[in-house]
Amino acid sequence: MEFSSALAGQTGVGSPVDGGCGAAVCVDRMDVAGLSDDGLRRRLGVLGEAGSRLESLRSEALAELSRRHDTAGAKRVAREVLRSSPAAAHRDVKAAERMSKLAETSDALASGQIPADHARLIARASSEGPILEEELLDAARTQSFDEFSKTVKRQQHELSGDDGESAFDRQRKHRRARLFKNPETDMYVLNAEFDLLTGAHFAGVVTEKERELWRGEDPKSRRTPQQRLADALAEVVLHPEKGKASGIALVLVADYDVAHKELVDARICDGTPLPAKELVKLACDADIFPAVFNARTQDLWLGRRRRCASDAQRIALMVRDKACVGCGSDANRSFYHHIQHWKNGGKTDYPNLVTVCNDCHHDIHERQFLVETDSRTGRHSVVPPPEAFPDNGSTTWQPKHLNPVLRN
């Protein structure tokens, strides 16, 4: 792929921006079939940097169109020239307008230091309130998208001046759902967006119903995860008389300020900040109750008496791990692995358990991936065995799992 040769003959494009092959973006075409795994990783890194640079050029052009005309005019050109959908054109033009006001973020994107999606998160956050741009850029250079998204939310919460109430209210204002019949398949489609608290509660309820359905299935004839999720949603909505599945529906965490005798730093289990005002409201809900876990007195040490984690252990592990330690998948859709395997005498004790999704669990048991613990932070991670990349011996690994299968 040679951007320079394709663009050099067009007005205003052939002049070099940062030297090299005469264009700001230049990636040579090559036969990737002959590359090693390490070579493919390096290749993707080059393409990722080129993609950031290309996105910067597109953003600059869209922002200039918007400046000369207006947002509607820029969106119209994006739809005509780029053949974008209305939603994509709106997203790209708004992001470009915001980016044009963020010099440091624009420079980092243009130099390929940060991915386009990270830049858009910074740009959107800047339109919603104050941000510390340099701090966010430092995080964007090293963090995955999911990690960085949480970093942005935490900073917004800290800088809001109202304990995150404005951001939370903005989420609630933009809640929406659609229910329609797909003319191609003649099936109904439901999609929805909730504020973080409603969404976390909803996900917990549906996930517990999924687990209940999974336990009742014939192991030789199981539904697909997608079928099970659809059935769980239908049962929760259409057959409430069956009741919610017994289990954990929502886990909230807060620290106790002894000096002021109040709860502070309220958050859902993955670390996303929650306004303390919302925690107080939930305390009045009979379906949600606070729980304080003492590692010495709670039922967190089950030894060999029981193989599956107890509810007390699951809550403690959700709070500790926040998500699958291998790929960051939602803790609600994960389950719990014995670090020292059960078949090898491992105990169902809190220190010997770790949160993993189904795919990462299969990596551990079938591909000999390892659970490692950072001695400095105590955080767990899932890494491949040394022989996973025999060409360079590297244990640096990016998880492939983005849509874990529910297992219990």
Coordinates of C-alpha atoms in Angstrom, one line a residue:
M1 CA 0.0 0.0 0.0
E2 CA 1.8 3.2 -1.2
F3 CA -0.1 6.3 -0.4
S4 CA 2.6 8.6 -1.9
S5 CA 2.4 7.2 -5.4
A6 CA -1.4 7.3 -5.5
L7 CA -1.6 10.8 -4.1
A8 CA 1.4 12.6 -5.6
G9 CA -0.4 13.8 -8.7
Q10 CA -3.3 15.5 -6.9
T11 CA -3.3 19.2 -6.1
G12 CA -2.2 20.0 -2.6
V13 CA -1.3 16.4 -1.8
G14 CA 2.1 15.8 -3.3
S15 CA 4.0 18.2 -1.1
P16 CA 5.8 16.4 1.7
V17 CA 4.4 16.9 5.2
D18 CA 7.1 15.0 7.2
G19 CA 9.4 13.9 4.4
G20 CA 10.1 10.3 3.5
C21 CA 8.2 9.3 0.4
G22 CA 6.6 12.6 -0.3
A23 CA 3.4 12.2 1.8
A24 CA 2.5 12.1 5.4
V25 CA 1.5 8.5 5.2
C26 CA 3.6 5.9 3.4
V27 CA 3.4 2.1 3.9
D28 CA 5.0 -0.3 1.5
R29 CA 3.1 -3.3 0.3
M30 CA 4.5 -6.7 1.2
D31 CA 3.7 -10.4 1.3
V32 CA 2.6 -11.0 4.8
A33 CA 2.3 -14.7 4.3
G34 CA 6.1 -15.0 4.7
L35 CA 6.2 -13.1 7.9
S36 CA 6.8 -14.7 11.3
D37 CA 4.4 -14.0 14.2
D38 CA 6.7 -11.3 15.5
G39 CA 7.0 -9.9 12.0
L40 CA 3.2 -9.7 11.7
R41 CA 3.0 -7.9 15.1
R42 CA 5.6 -5.3 13.9
R43 CA 3.6 -5.0 10.6
L44 CA 0.4 -4.3 12.5
G45 CA 2.2 -1.7 14.6
V46 CA 3.4 0.1 11.5
L47 CA -0.1 0.0 10.0
G48 CA -1.6 1.2 13.3
E49 CA 0.7 4.2 13.3
A50 CA -0.1 4.9 9.6
G51 CA -3.8 4.7 10.4
S52 CA -3.4 7.4 13.1
R53 CA -1.6 9.6 10.7
L54 CA -4.2 9.1 8.0
E55 CA -7.0 9.8 10.5
S56 CA -5.2 13.1 11.4
L57 CA -5.2 14.2 7.8
R58 CA -8.9 13.4 7.4
S59 CA -9.7 15.1 10.6
E60 CA -7.9 18.3 9.5
A61 CA -9.7 18.3 6.2
L62 CA -13.1 17.8 7.8
A63 CA -12.4 20.5 10.4
E64 CA -11.4 23.0 7.7
L65 CA -14.6 22.2 5.8
S66 CA -16.6 22.9 8.9
R67 CA -14.8 26.1 9.5
R68 CA -15.4 27.4 6.0
H69 CA -19.0 26.4 5.9
D70 CA -20.6 24.7 8.9
T71 CA -21.1 21.3 10.5
A72 CA -24.0 20.4 8.2
G73 CA -21.9 21.2 5.1
A74 CA -18.9 19.2 6.3
K75 CA -21.2 16.2 7.0
R76 CA -22.7 16.5 3.6
V77 CA -19.2 16.4 1.9
A78 CA -18.2 13.4 4.1
R79 CA -21.3 11.5 3.0
E80 CA -20.7 12.4 -0.7
V81 CA -17.0 12.0 -0.9
L82 CA -16.2 9.4 1.7
R83 CA -19.5 7.6 1.2
S84 CA -20.0 7.6 4.9
S85 CA -23.3 6.7 6.6
P86 CA -25.1 9.6 8.3
A87 CA -24.1 8.4 11.7
A88 CA -20.4 8.0 10.7
A89 CA -20.3 11.4 9.0
H90 CA -21.8 13.1 12.1
R91 CA -19.4 11.3 14.4
D92 CA -16.3 12.1 12.3
V93 CA -17.2 15.8 11.7
K94 CA -17.9 16.4 15.4
A95 CA -14.7 14.6 16.4
A96 CA -12.8 16.7 13.9
E97 CA -14.2 20.0 15.2
R98 CA -13.3 19.1 18.7
M99 CA -9.8 17.9 17.7
S100 CA -9.1 21.2 16.0
K101 CA -9.2 22.8 19.5
L102 CA -6.8 20.3 21.0
A103 CA -3.3 21.1 19.7
E104 CA -1.4 18.4 21.7
T105 CA -3.9 15.7 21.0
S106 CA -3.8 16.6 17.2
D107 CA 0.0 16.4 17.2
A108 CA 0.0 13.1 19.0
L109 CA -2.4 11.7 16.5
A110 CA -0.5 13.1 13.5
S111 CA 2.7 11.6 14.7
G112 CA 1.1 8.2 15.2
Q113 CA 1.7 8.2 19.0
I114 CA -1.9 7.5 19.9
P115 CA -4.7 5.5 18.1
A116 CA -7.6 7.4 16.5
D117 CA -10.2 5.9 18.9
H118 CA -8.2 7.2 21.9
A119 CA -8.0 10.7 20.3
R120 CA -11.8 10.7 19.8
L121 CA -12.3 9.8 23.5
I122 CA -10.1 12.8 24.5
A123 CA -11.9 15.1 22.1
R124 CA -15.4 14.0 23.3
A125 CA -14.4 14.5 26.9
S126 CA -13.1 18.0 26.2
S127 CA -16.6 18.9 24.9
E128 CA -18.2 17.7 28.1
G129 CA -16.1 19.5 30.7
P130 CA -12.6 20.3 31.8
I131 CA -9.8 17.8 31.1
L132 CA -6.1 17.5 31.8
E133 CA -5.0 16.9 28.2
E134 CA -1.4 16.1 28.9
E135 CA -2.3 13.5 31.6
L136 CA -4.7 11.8 29.2
L137 CA -2.2 11.7 26.4
D138 CA 0.4 10.0 28.7
A139 CA -2.2 7.3 29.4
A140 CA -3.3 7.1 25.8
R141 CA 0.2 6.2 24.7
T142 CA 0.3 3.0 26.7
Q143 CA -3.2 1.9 27.6
S144 CA -5.7 -0.3 25.8
F145 CA -8.9 1.2 24.6
D146 CA -10.9 -0.3 27.5
E147 CA -8.3 0.9 30.1
F148 CA -8.1 4.3 28.6
S149 CA -11.9 4.7 28.5
K150 CA -11.9 4.1 32.3
T151 CA -9.1 6.6 32.8
V152 CA -11.0 9.3 30.9
K153 CA -14.1 8.6 33.0
R154 CA -12.2 8.8 36.3
Q155 CA -10.6 12.1 35.3
Q156 CA -14.0 13.5 34.3
H157 CA -15.4 12.4 37.6
E158 CA -12.6 14.0 39.6
L159 CA -12.7 17.3 37.6
S160 CA -16.4 17.6 37.5
G161 CA -16.7 19.6 40.7
D162 CA -20.1 17.9 41.4
D163 CA -19.0 14.4 42.2
G164 CA -19.8 13.3 38.7
E165 CA -23.5 14.2 38.8
S166 CA -23.4 16.2 35.6
A167 CA -21.8 13.3 33.6
F168 CA -24.3 10.8 35.1
D169 CA -27.2 13.1 34.3
R170 CA -25.9 13.5 30.8
Q171 CA -25.8 9.7 30.4
R172 CA -29.4 9.4 31.6
K173 CA -30.5 12.1 29.3
H174 CA -29.1 10.2 26.3
R175 CA -30.6 6.8 27.2
R176 CA -32.4 5.3 24.3
A177 CA -33.7 2.0 23.0
R178 CA -35.0 0.7 19.6
L179 CA -37.3 -2.2 18.9
F180 CA -37.9 -2.9 15.2
K181 CA -38.6 -5.6 12.7
N182 CA -35.7 -6.4 10.4
P183 CA -37.2 -6.6 6.9
E184 CA -34.3 -8.8 5.7
T185 CA -34.7 -11.6 8.4
D186 CA -38.3 -10.9 9.5
M187 CA -37.1 -11.0 13.1
Y188 CA -37.3 -8.4 15.8
V189 CA -34.2 -6.5 16.8
L190 CA -33.7 -4.8 20.2
N191 CA -30.9 -2.5 21.1
A192 CA -30.5 -0.1 23.9
E193 CA -28.1 2.3 25.7
F194 CA -28.3 2.9 29.5
D195 CA -26.5 5.0 32.0
L196 CA -23.7 3.1 33.7
L197 CA -25.7 2.2 36.8
T198 CA -28.8 1.1 35.1
G199 CA -26.7 -0.8 32.6
A200 CA -24.6 -2.5 35.2
H201 CA -27.7 -3.6 37.1
F202 CA -29.5 -4.8 33.9
A203 CA -26.4 -6.7 32.9
G204 CA -26.2 -8.4 36.3
V205 CA -29.8 -9.5 36.3
V206 CA -29.6 -10.9 32.7
T207 CA -26.3 -12.6 33.3
E208 CA -27.6 -14.4 36.4
K209 CA -30.6 -15.6 34.4
E210 CA -28.2 -16.8 31.7
R211 CA -26.3 -18.8 34.4
E212 CA -29.6 -20.3 35.6
L213 CA -30.5 -21.4 32.1
W214 CA -27.0 -22.8 31.5
R215 CA -27.3 -24.9 34.7
G216 CA -30.6 -26.3 33.5
E217 CA -29.3 -27.3 30.1
D218 CA -28.4 -30.8 28.8
P219 CA -24.6 -30.7 28.6
K220 CA -24.8 -32.6 25.3
S221 CA -27.2 -30.2 23.7
R222 CA -26.4 -26.6 24.8
R223 CA -27.7 -23.4 23.3
T224 CA -25.2 -21.0 21.8
P225 CA -24.3 -18.0 24.0
Q226 CA -26.3 -15.7 21.8
Q227 CA -29.4 -17.9 21.9
R228 CA -29.1 -18.2 25.7
L229 CA -28.8 -14.4 26.1
A230 CA -31.9 -13.9 23.9
D231 CA -33.8 -16.5 26.0
A232 CA -32.7 -14.9 29.2
L233 CA -33.9 -11.4 28.1
A234 CA -37.2 -12.9 27.0
E235 CA -37.7 -14.7 30.3
V236 CA -36.9 -11.7 32.4
V237 CA -39.3 -9.5 30.5
L238 CA -42.1 -11.9 29.5
H239 CA -42.1 -14.3 32.4
P240 CA -41.4 -12.2 35.6
E241 CA -43.5 -14.7 37.6
K242 CA -40.5 -17.1 37.4
G243 CA -38.5 -14.5 39.3
K244 CA -35.0 -13.3 38.9
A245 CA -32.3 -15.8 39.2
S246 CA -30.9 -16.0 42.7
G247 CA -27.4 -14.5 42.6
I248 CA -25.4 -11.3 42.3
A249 CA -27.3 -8.6 40.3
L250 CA -25.3 -5.5 41.2
V251 CA -22.0 -5.0 43.1
L252 CA -21.2 -1.5 44.3
V253 CA -18.0 -0.5 46.1
A254 CA -17.3 2.5 48.4
D255 CA -14.6 3.4 50.9
Y256 CA -15.5 4.5 54.4
D257 CA -14.1 7.8 55.6
V258 CA -13.6 7.2 59.3
A259 CA -12.9 10.9 60.1
H260 CA -16.2 12.1 58.5
K261 CA -18.1 8.9 59.0
E262 CA -19.4 8.7 55.5
L263 CA -19.0 6.6 52.3
V264 CA -16.7 8.0 49.7
D265 CA -15.3 7.1 46.3
A266 CA -18.4 5.2 45.2
R267 CA -17.9 3.0 42.1
I268 CA -19.3 -0.1 40.3
C269 CA -17.1 -3.2 40.6
D270 CA -15.0 -2.5 37.4
G271 CA -13.8 0.8 39.0
T272 CA -16.1 3.2 37.1
P273 CA -16.9 6.1 39.4
L274 CA -20.4 6.6 40.7
P275 CA -21.8 9.8 42.3
A276 CA -22.3 9.2 46.0
K277 CA -25.8 10.6 45.7
E278 CA -26.7 7.6 43.6
L279 CA -25.2 5.2 46.2
V280 CA -27.5 6.8 48.9
K281 CA -30.5 6.3 46.7
L282 CA -29.7 2.7 46.1
A283 CA -29.2 2.1 49.8
C284 CA -33.0 2.6 50.1
D285 CA -33.7 -0.1 47.5
A286 CA -34.7 -3.3 49.3
D287 CA -33.2 -5.4 46.4
I288 CA -29.7 -4.0 47.0
F289 CA -27.8 -4.3 50.3
P290 CA -24.4 -3.3 51.4
A291 CA -21.9 -6.0 52.4
V292 CA -18.6 -5.6 54.2
F293 CA -16.1 -8.5 53.7
N294 CA -13.5 -9.4 56.2
A295 CA -11.1 -11.9 54.7
R296 CA -10.7 -13.7 58.0
T297 CA -14.3 -14.1 58.9
Q298 CA -16.2 -14.4 55.6
D299 CA -16.7 -17.6 53.7
L300 CA -13.7 -17.0 51.5
W301 CA -11.7 -20.1 52.4
L302 CA -13.6 -23.2 51.3
G303 CA -10.6 -25.5 50.9
R304 CA -11.6 -28.7 49.2
R305 CA -15.1 -28.7 50.5
R306 CA -16.5 -27.1 47.4
R307 CA -15.2 -26.6 43.8
C308 CA -17.3 -23.6 42.7
A309 CA -16.8 -20.1 44.1
S310 CA -19.4 -19.0 46.7
D311 CA -21.3 -15.7 46.2
A312 CA -19.1 -14.1 48.9
Q313 CA -16.0 -15.1 47.0
R314 CA -17.5 -13.9 43.6
I315 CA -18.2 -10.5 45.0
A316 CA -14.8 -10.2 46.6
L317 CA -13.1 -11.3 43.3
M318 CA -15.2 -8.9 41.2
V319 CA -14.0 -6.1 43.4
R320 CA -10.4 -7.2 43.4
D321 CA -10.0 -8.1 39.7
K322 CA -12.7 -5.8 38.3
A323 CA -12.8 -7.8 35.0
C324 CA -11.3 -10.9 33.3
V325 CA -7.6 -10.6 34.2
G326 CA -6.6 -12.0 30.7
C327 CA -8.5 -9.7 28.3
G328 CA -10.6 -7.3 30.4
S329 CA -14.0 -8.8 29.6
D330 CA -16.9 -7.9 31.9
A331 CA -16.6 -9.6 35.3
N332 CA -20.4 -10.4 35.1
R333 CA -19.7 -12.6 32.1
S334 CA -16.7 -14.3 33.6
F335 CA -16.2 -17.0 36.1
Y336 CA -13.5 -18.2 38.5
H337 CA -10.4 -20.2 37.9
H338 CA -8.2 -22.1 40.4
I339 CA -4.6 -20.8 40.0
Q340 CA -3.4 -24.1 41.4
H341 CA -5.7 -26.4 39.4
W342 CA -8.5 -28.2 41.3
K343 CA -7.4 -31.5 39.8
N344 CA -3.9 -30.9 41.2
G345 CA -5.2 -30.4 44.7
G346 CA -5.9 -26.6 44.4
K347 CA -8.2 -25.2 47.0
T348 CA -11.3 -23.0 46.5
D349 CA -9.7 -20.3 48.6
Y350 CA -9.8 -16.6 47.8
P351 CA -6.1 -16.2 47.1
N352 CA -6.2 -19.2 44.8
L353 CA -9.0 -17.9 42.6
V354 CA -8.9 -15.5 39.7
T355 CA -11.5 -14.0 37.4
V356 CA -11.3 -15.2 33.8
C357 CA -13.7 -15.3 30.8
N358 CA -14.4 -18.6 29.0
D359 CA -11.8 -18.0 26.2
C360 CA -9.0 -17.2 28.6
H361 CA -9.9 -20.2 30.7
H362 CA -9.6 -22.4 27.6
D363 CA -6.2 -20.8 27.0
I364 CA -5.1 -21.7 30.5
H365 CA -6.3 -25.4 30.3
E366 CA -5.8 -26.2 26.7
R367 CA -2.9 -24.0 25.5
Q368 CA -0.9 -24.0 28.7
F369 CA -1.2 -20.2 29.3
L370 CA -0.1 -19.1 32.7
V371 CA -1.6 -17.0 35.5
E372 CA 1.1 -14.6 36.7
T373 CA 1.0 -12.2 39.7
D374 CA 2.8 -8.8 39.7
S375 CA 4.8 -8.8 42.9
R376 CA 4.5 -5.0 43.2
T377 CA 0.8 -4.5 42.7
G378 CA -0.6 -8.0 43.4
R379 CA -2.5 -7.9 40.1
H380 CA -3.0 -11.1 38.2
S381 CA -2.6 -11.5 34.4
V382 CA -2.9 -14.3 31.9
V383 CA 0.2 -14.8 29.7
P384 CA 1.2 -17.4 27.0
P385 CA 3.8 -20.0 27.7
P386 CA 7.4 -19.1 26.6
E387 CA 7.1 -21.4 23.5
A388 CA 4.0 -19.4 22.2
F389 CA 6.4 -17.2 20.3
P390 CA 9.4 -19.4 19.5
D391 CA 10.8 -16.9 17.0
N392 CA 11.7 -14.3 19.6
G393 CA 10.9 -15.8 23.0
S394 CA 8.7 -12.9 23.8
T395 CA 5.9 -13.2 26.3
T396 CA 4.3 -9.9 25.3
W397 CA 0.9 -10.9 24.2
Q398 CA -2.3 -9.1 23.2
P399 CA -5.5 -11.0 24.0
K400 CA -7.7 -12.0 21.0
H401 CA -10.8 -12.4 23.1
L402 CA -13.4 -9.7 22.7
N403 CA -16.7 -11.6 23.0
P404 CA -16.3 -14.2 25.7
V405 CA -18.7 -17.2 25.9
L406 CA -20.7 -17.5 29.1
R407 CA -19.7 -20.4 31.2
N408 CA -20.3 -21.2 34.9

